[in-house]
Tab-separated table of C-alpha atoms in Angstrom:
chain	number	residue	atom	x	y	z
A	1409	MET	CA	-11.063	1.619	-14.780
A	1410	LYS	CA	-10.053	3.617	-11.702
A	1411	VAL	CA	-12.197	4.343	-8.663
A	1412	TYR	CA	-11.593	7.040	-6.050
A	1413	HIS	CA	-12.977	7.134	-2.517
A	1414	THR	CA	-14.021	10.756	-1.972
A	1415	GLN	CA	-15.982	12.885	0.461
A	1416	LYS	CA	-18.709	13.234	-2.180
A	1417	GLY	CA	-18.998	9.560	-3.045
A	1418	ILE	CA	-17.223	7.149	-5.351
A	1419	LEU	CA	-15.612	8.768	-8.366
A	1420	VAL	CA	-15.222	6.433	-11.345
A	1421	GLU	CA	-12.767	7.145	-14.169
A	1422	GLU	CA	-12.810	5.237	-17.424
A	1423	ASN	CA	-11.343	6.422	-20.720
A	1424	ALA	CA	-10.829	9.921	-19.234
A	1425	ILE	CA	-14.571	10.191	-18.472
A	1426	PHE	CA	-15.672	10.604	-14.841
A	1427	HIS	CA	-18.847	9.572	-13.065
A	1428	LEU	CA	-19.793	10.286	-9.452
A	1429	LEU	CA	-21.746	7.617	-7.579
A	1430	GLU	CA	-22.958	9.653	-4.614
A	1431	GLN	CA	-25.106	7.041	-2.883
A	1432	GLU	CA	-22.633	4.160	-2.915
A	1433	ASN	CA	-21.132	2.796	0.308
A	1434	TRP	CA	-17.433	2.022	-0.064
A	1435	ASP	CA	-17.559	-1.247	1.885
A	1436	SER	CA	-20.290	-2.851	-0.216
A	1437	PHE	CA	-19.005	-1.276	-3.433
A	1438	ILE	CA	-15.427	-2.542	-3.189
A	1439	ASN	CA	-16.275	-5.993	-1.778
A	1440	ASP	CA	-17.639	-7.260	-5.090
A	1441	ASP	CA	-16.232	-10.175	-7.079
A	1442	HIS	CA	-17.873	-8.715	-10.217
A	1443	ILE	CA	-17.022	-5.091	-9.534
A	1444	VAL	CA	-16.008	-4.097	-13.064
A	1445	ALA	CA	-19.236	-5.188	-14.756
A	1446	ASN	CA	-21.391	-4.010	-11.871
A	1447	THR	CA	-19.731	-0.593	-11.820
A	1448	ARG	CA	-20.128	-0.125	-15.574
A	1449	SER	CA	-23.826	-0.915	-15.247
A	1450	LYS	CA	-24.214	2.067	-12.892
A	1451	LEU	CA	-22.606	4.635	-15.195
A	1452	ASN	CA	-24.927	6.932	-17.130
A	1453	GLU	CA	-25.298	10.493	-18.340
A	1454	GLY	CA	-27.029	11.469	-15.112
A	1455	ASN	CA	-23.972	10.781	-12.946
A	1456	LYS	CA	-21.374	11.968	-15.453
A	1457	ILE	CA	-19.257	14.785	-14.023
A	1458	ASN	CA	-16.958	17.205	-15.845
A	1459	GLU	CA	-15.366	19.231	-13.048
A	1460	VAL	CA	-13.249	16.821	-11.013
A	1461	ASP	CA	-10.108	18.813	-10.216
A	1462	ALA	CA	-11.410	20.142	-6.894
A	1463	ILE	CA	-12.513	16.668	-5.810
A	1464	LEU	CA	-9.195	15.065	-6.726
A	1465	LEU	CA	-7.236	17.854	-5.068
A	1466	ASN	CA	-9.174	18.404	-1.861
A	1467	GLN	CA	-11.685	15.626	-1.236
A	1468	LEU	CA	-9.862	12.338	-1.705
A	1469	LYS	CA	-9.999	9.750	1.062
A	1470	ALA	CA	-7.857	6.668	1.442
A	1471	PRO	CA	-9.448	3.766	-0.485
A	1472	VAL	CA	-10.330	1.900	2.685
A	1473	LYS	CA	-13.176	1.893	5.176
A	1474	SER	CA	-13.824	-1.276	7.181
A	1475	GLN	CA	-11.167	-3.341	5.448
A	1476	GLU	CA	-8.139	-4.547	7.414
A	1477	ILE	CA	-4.764	-3.625	5.931
A	1478	TRP	CA	-2.126	-6.350	6.103
A	1479	ALA	CA	1.410	-6.507	4.772
A	1480	SER	CA	3.920	-9.065	3.611
A	1481	GLY	CA	7.619	-8.621	4.249
A	1482	VAL	CA	10.913	-9.761	2.767
A	1483	THR	CA	9.417	-10.415	-0.657
A	1484	TYR	CA	12.300	-8.709	-2.500
A	1485	TYR	CA	15.982	-9.625	-2.242
A	1486	ASN	CA	16.787	-5.978	-1.418
A	1487	SER	CA	14.408	-6.171	1.524
A	1488	LYS	CA	16.083	-9.330	2.788
A	1489	LEU	CA	19.466	-7.566	2.735
A	1490	GLY	CA	18.079	-4.454	4.435
A	1491	ARG	CA	16.378	-6.390	7.211
A	1492	GLU	CA	19.508	-8.481	7.814
A	1493	GLU	CA	21.663	-5.355	8.045
A	1494	GLU	CA	19.398	-3.505	10.481
A	1495	SER	CA	18.994	-6.493	12.814
A	1496	LYS	CA	22.503	-7.960	12.824
A	1497	GLU	CA	23.418	-6.369	16.157
A	1498	SER	CA	20.397	-7.967	17.846
A	1499	GLY	CA	21.149	-11.384	16.364
A	1500	GLY	CA	17.901	-11.387	14.417
A	1501	SER	CA	19.269	-11.277	10.876
A	1502	SER	CA	18.938	-15.033	10.326
A	1503	PHE	CA	15.147	-14.787	10.739
A	1504	TYR	CA	14.881	-12.656	7.612
A	1505	ALA	CA	17.172	-14.907	5.589
A	1506	ARG	CA	15.034	-17.896	6.534
A	1507	VAL	CA	11.670	-16.298	5.760
A	1508	TYR	CA	12.912	-15.160	2.338
A	1509	GLU	CA	13.451	-18.808	1.391
A	1510	ALA	CA	10.553	-20.360	3.315
A	1511	ASP	CA	7.300	-21.515	1.765
A	1512	ARG	CA	5.284	-19.533	4.324
A	1513	PRO	CA	5.529	-15.756	3.773
A	1514	GLU	CA	5.917	-13.149	6.475
A	1515	LEU	CA	2.493	-11.597	7.076
A	1516	PHE	CA	1.580	-9.002	9.654
A	1517	PHE	CA	-1.327	-6.746	10.489
A	1518	LYS	CA	-0.591	-3.183	9.407
A	1519	ALA	CA	-3.490	-0.796	9.998
A	1520	THR	CA	-7.150	0.087	9.866
A	1521	ALA	CA	-8.678	3.141	8.212
A	1522	HIS	CA	-8.249	5.048	11.486
A	1523	ARG	CA	-4.450	4.908	11.182
A	1524	THR	CA	-4.309	5.386	7.408
A	1525	VAL	CA	-4.181	8.552	5.318
A	1526	GLY	CA	-4.936	9.138	1.665
A	1527	ASN	CA	-3.237	11.086	-1.084
A	1528	GLY	CA	-2.194	14.502	0.236
A	1529	GLY	CA	-2.397	13.369	3.864
A	1530	THR	CA	0.294	13.409	6.525
A	1531	VAL	CA	2.119	10.210	7.414
A	1532	ARG	CA	3.934	10.124	10.731
A	1533	ILE	CA	7.228	9.009	12.212
A	1534	ARG	CA	7.287	7.746	15.779
A	1535	LYS	CA	8.668	10.090	18.420
A	1536	ASP	CA	10.499	7.160	20.051
A	1537	SER	CA	12.253	6.150	16.831
A	1538	THR	CA	15.544	7.435	15.442
A	1539	TRP	CA	15.559	5.733	12.018
A	1540	ASN	CA	12.453	5.946	9.830
A	1541	VAL	CA	11.758	5.229	6.176
A	1542	PRO	CA	8.821	4.962	3.783
A	1543	GLU	CA	8.251	1.630	2.092
A	1544	PRO	CA	6.601	1.910	-1.344
A	1545	GLU	CA	4.457	-1.132	-2.041
A	1546	LEU	CA	2.087	-2.475	-4.633
A	1547	SER	CA	-1.086	-3.158	-2.653
A	1548	LEU	CA	-3.770	-5.666	-3.562
A	1549	VAL	CA	-7.475	-4.954	-3.060
A	1550	ILE	CA	-9.133	-8.255	-2.180
A	1551	THR	CA	-12.766	-9.241	-1.624
A	1552	SER	CA	-14.111	-11.343	1.236
A	1553	THR	CA	-13.857	-14.440	-0.985
A	1554	GLY	CA	-10.141	-13.883	-1.553
A	1555	LYS	CA	-10.432	-12.535	-5.089
A	1556	VAL	CA	-8.042	-9.760	-6.141
A	1557	ILE	CA	-10.172	-7.127	-7.865
A	1558	GLY	CA	-7.762	-4.224	-8.003
A	1559	TYR	CA	-4.521	-2.527	-7.119
A	1560	THR	CA	-3.513	0.601	-5.254
A	1561	ILE	CA	-0.337	2.249	-3.981
A	1562	GLY	CA	0.735	1.732	-0.388
A	1563	ASN	CA	3.245	3.386	1.902
A	1564	ASP	CA	4.187	1.036	4.736
A	1565	MET	CA	5.891	3.544	7.037
A	1566	SER	CA	8.512	1.785	9.148
A	1567	SER	CA	10.752	2.412	12.122
A	1568	ARG	CA	13.974	0.620	11.279
A	1569	SER	CA	15.531	1.445	14.650
A	1570	ILE	CA	12.733	-0.297	16.564
A	1571	GLU	CA	12.470	-3.287	14.234
A	1572	GLY	CA	16.262	-3.649	14.157
A	1573	GLU	CA	16.496	-3.648	17.944
A	1574	ASN	CA	14.437	-6.826	18.162
A	1575	PRO	CA	12.256	-8.610	15.562
A	1576	LEU	CA	9.571	-9.012	18.243
A	1577	TYR	CA	9.110	-5.241	18.174
A	1578	LEU	CA	7.771	-5.435	14.618
A	1579	PRO	CA	4.172	-4.442	15.574
A	1580	GLN	CA	5.463	-1.253	17.217
A	1581	ALA	CA	7.727	-0.499	14.269
A	1582	LYS	CA	4.868	-0.898	11.830
A	1583	THR	CA	1.575	0.014	13.521
A	1584	TYR	CA	0.869	3.440	15.008
A	1585	ASP	CA	-1.190	6.529	14.164
A	1586	GLY	CA	-0.408	7.723	10.635
A	1587	CYS	CA	1.632	4.603	9.863
A	1588	ALA	CA	0.133	3.951	6.434
A	1589	ALA	CA	-0.947	5.742	3.290
A	1590	LEU	CA	-3.043	4.385	0.417
A	1591	GLY	CA	-4.200	5.833	-2.878
A	1592	PRO	CA	-4.853	7.865	-4.817
A	1593	CYS	CA	-7.259	5.349	-6.381
A	1594	VAL	CA	-7.922	1.677	-6.972
A	1595	LEU	CA	-7.139	0.397	-10.444
A	1596	LEU	CA	-9.840	-2.207	-11.025
A	1597	SER	CA	-8.548	-5.261	-12.829
A	1598	TYR	CA	-8.874	-9.010	-12.469
A	1599	ASP	CA	-5.641	-9.536	-14.388
A	1600	PRO	CA	-2.129	-9.355	-12.912
A	1601	LEU	CA	-0.260	-6.146	-13.622
A	1602	PRO	CA	2.348	-6.394	-16.409
A	1603	LYS	CA	5.666	-7.797	-15.203
A	1604	ASN	CA	7.445	-4.656	-16.416
A	1605	THR	CA	5.392	-2.457	-14.049
A	1606	GLN	CA	7.699	-0.085	-12.183
A	1607	ILE	CA	7.418	1.241	-8.631
A	1608	GLY	CA	9.164	4.558	-8.018
A	1609	LEU	CA	10.027	6.441	-4.843
A	1610	ILE	CA	11.069	10.087	-4.614
A	1611	ILE	CA	11.741	11.843	-1.309
A	1612	LYS	CA	12.020	15.623	-1.284
A	1613	ARG	CA	13.383	17.794	1.509
A	1614	ALA	CA	12.784	21.532	1.273
A	1615	GLY	CA	11.921	21.001	-2.408
A	1616	THR	CA	15.148	19.150	-3.234
A	1617	ILE	CA	15.239	15.476	-4.138
A	1618	VAL	CA	17.276	13.639	-1.487
A	1619	PHE	CA	16.410	10.092	-2.588
A	1620	LYS	CA	15.123	8.547	-5.802
A	1621	LYS	CA	14.897	4.939	-6.960
A	1622	GLU	CA	12.759	2.527	-8.985
A	1623	ILE	CA	12.225	-1.213	-9.025
A	1624	GLY	CA	10.122	-3.590	-11.095
A	1625	ILE	CA	7.431	-5.782	-9.592
A	1626	ASP	CA	9.087	-8.656	-11.442
A	1627	GLN	CA	11.608	-8.602	-8.575
A	1628	ILE	CA	8.972	-9.857	-6.126
A	1629	LYS	CA	10.104	-13.373	-5.214
A	1630	ARG	CA	6.693	-14.802	-4.406
A	1631	GLU	CA	3.564	-15.312	-6.457
A	1632	LEU	CA	1.042	-12.744	-5.269
A	1633	GLY	CA	-1.749	-15.313	-5.324
A	1634	ASP	CA	0.221	-17.478	-2.910
A	1635	ILE	CA	0.564	-14.605	-0.427
A	1636	VAL	CA	-3.181	-13.968	-0.629
A	1637	ALA	CA	-3.873	-17.645	-0.025
A	1638	TYR	CA	-1.758	-17.623	3.135
A	1639	LEU	CA	-3.435	-14.423	4.347
A	1640	TYR	CA	-6.880	-16.009	3.987
A	1641	ARG	CA	-5.905	-19.211	5.767
A	1642	GLU	CA	-7.890	-19.332	8.992
A	1643	CYS	CA	-8.759	-15.617	8.683
A	1644	SER	CA	-12.045	-14.209	7.433
A	1645	PHE	CA	-12.442	-10.682	6.089
A	1646	PRO	CA	-16.166	-9.814	5.932
A	1647	ASN	CA	-15.495	-6.511	4.153
A	1648	GLY	CA	-12.481	-7.662	2.162
A	1649	SER	CA	-8.888	-6.640	2.792
A	1650	ILE	CA	-5.904	-4.757	1.445
A	1651	LEU	CA	-2.525	-6.471	1.244
A	1652	MET	CA	0.747	-4.572	0.877
A	1653	THR	CA	3.148	-6.866	-0.959
A	1654	GLY	CA	6.532	-5.719	0.351
A	1655	THR	CA	9.145	-3.232	-0.712
A	1656	GLY	CA	12.226	-3.558	-2.855
A	1657	ILE	CA	13.374	0.038	-2.364
A	1658	ILE	CA	15.522	0.495	0.727
A	1659	PRO	CA	17.117	3.920	1.377
A	1660	PRO	CA	20.742	3.762	2.558
A	1661	ASN	CA	21.446	3.181	6.244
A	1662	GLU	CA	22.486	6.787	6.789
A	1663	PHE	CA	19.105	8.083	5.592
A	1664	THR	CA	16.150	8.798	7.850
A	1665	LEU	CA	12.978	10.752	7.202
A	1666	ALA	CA	12.556	14.230	8.658
A	1667	ILE	CA	9.469	16.242	9.533
A	1668	GLY	CA	8.301	18.099	6.444
A	1669	ASP	CA	9.707	15.648	3.895
A	1670	GLU	CA	7.536	14.924	0.872
A	1671	VAL	CA	7.177	11.269	-0.128
A	1672	ILE	CA	6.080	10.510	-3.691
A	1673	ILE	CA	5.345	6.905	-4.651
A	1674	SER	CA	4.396	6.085	-8.237
A	1675	ILE	CA	3.276	2.844	-9.836
A	1676	ASP	CA	2.764	2.467	-13.584
A	1677	GLY	CA	-0.915	2.379	-14.490
A	1678	ILE	CA	-2.128	3.532	-11.077
A	1679	GLY	CA	-0.669	7.002	-10.548
A	1680	SER	CA	1.170	8.731	-7.701
A	1681	LEU	CA	0.618	8.792	-3.951
A	1682	VAL	CA	1.948	11.987	-2.385
A	1683	ASN	CA	2.267	12.534	1.353
A	1684	THR	CA	4.007	14.863	3.776
A	1685	VAL	CA	5.862	13.559	6.847
A	1686	GLY	CA	4.668	14.885	10.179
């Protein structure tokens, strides 16, 4: 089952049949440990909808409202290498090597809904940054009790020049207006995604593919449940949370995003998140 946060309400897709729940509030709807059964109980002929193309094309919102968006870093070996390379001049590369092996994961606050765009929205690169990349990430949708109830696609936009200059600049490299994208939907499931699930990234410039790569979520070093447990240590999330789980796709050092680029992130079973860089 997939659910979409839209301007008209919550659009539910199951077995290629769509229902529109117009009176539902996203915060209370998504923060539900029994969301699958409770959502199915609301579906009927009266809220069945046949014409969904216009909604999916023009009225999608990011699947977030009052939830905090957090992120975990250095969860893939490729990410460890990339972070070490970008920070070697500042002497910070050893921090990333250590956190990759440590029991405690790297966790940082990423964004709120105000700084997040949905499918079709414009993500931004900082004007004071010279080296910028998208980071495609499997993102967990978690309730206030710490239960993972679904999955979405995340783009953790990052300034590698700022982060590489000094690891203490991480909040500025990661958090700013238009720094995150989520969507297009939430795949509701209490079960882990299959280990062979692939994450793909395509970057187009003037219609031409300038970067393309895939990686499997089986390359994530940590157990996702362990990262969630650390996130919920000493932190409460009254409306639930969204956790980006790190990236294993690192464009080469000579690559940086440009205004007008199109970023396409795909995850098996969820769909594709498409954004323009502004």
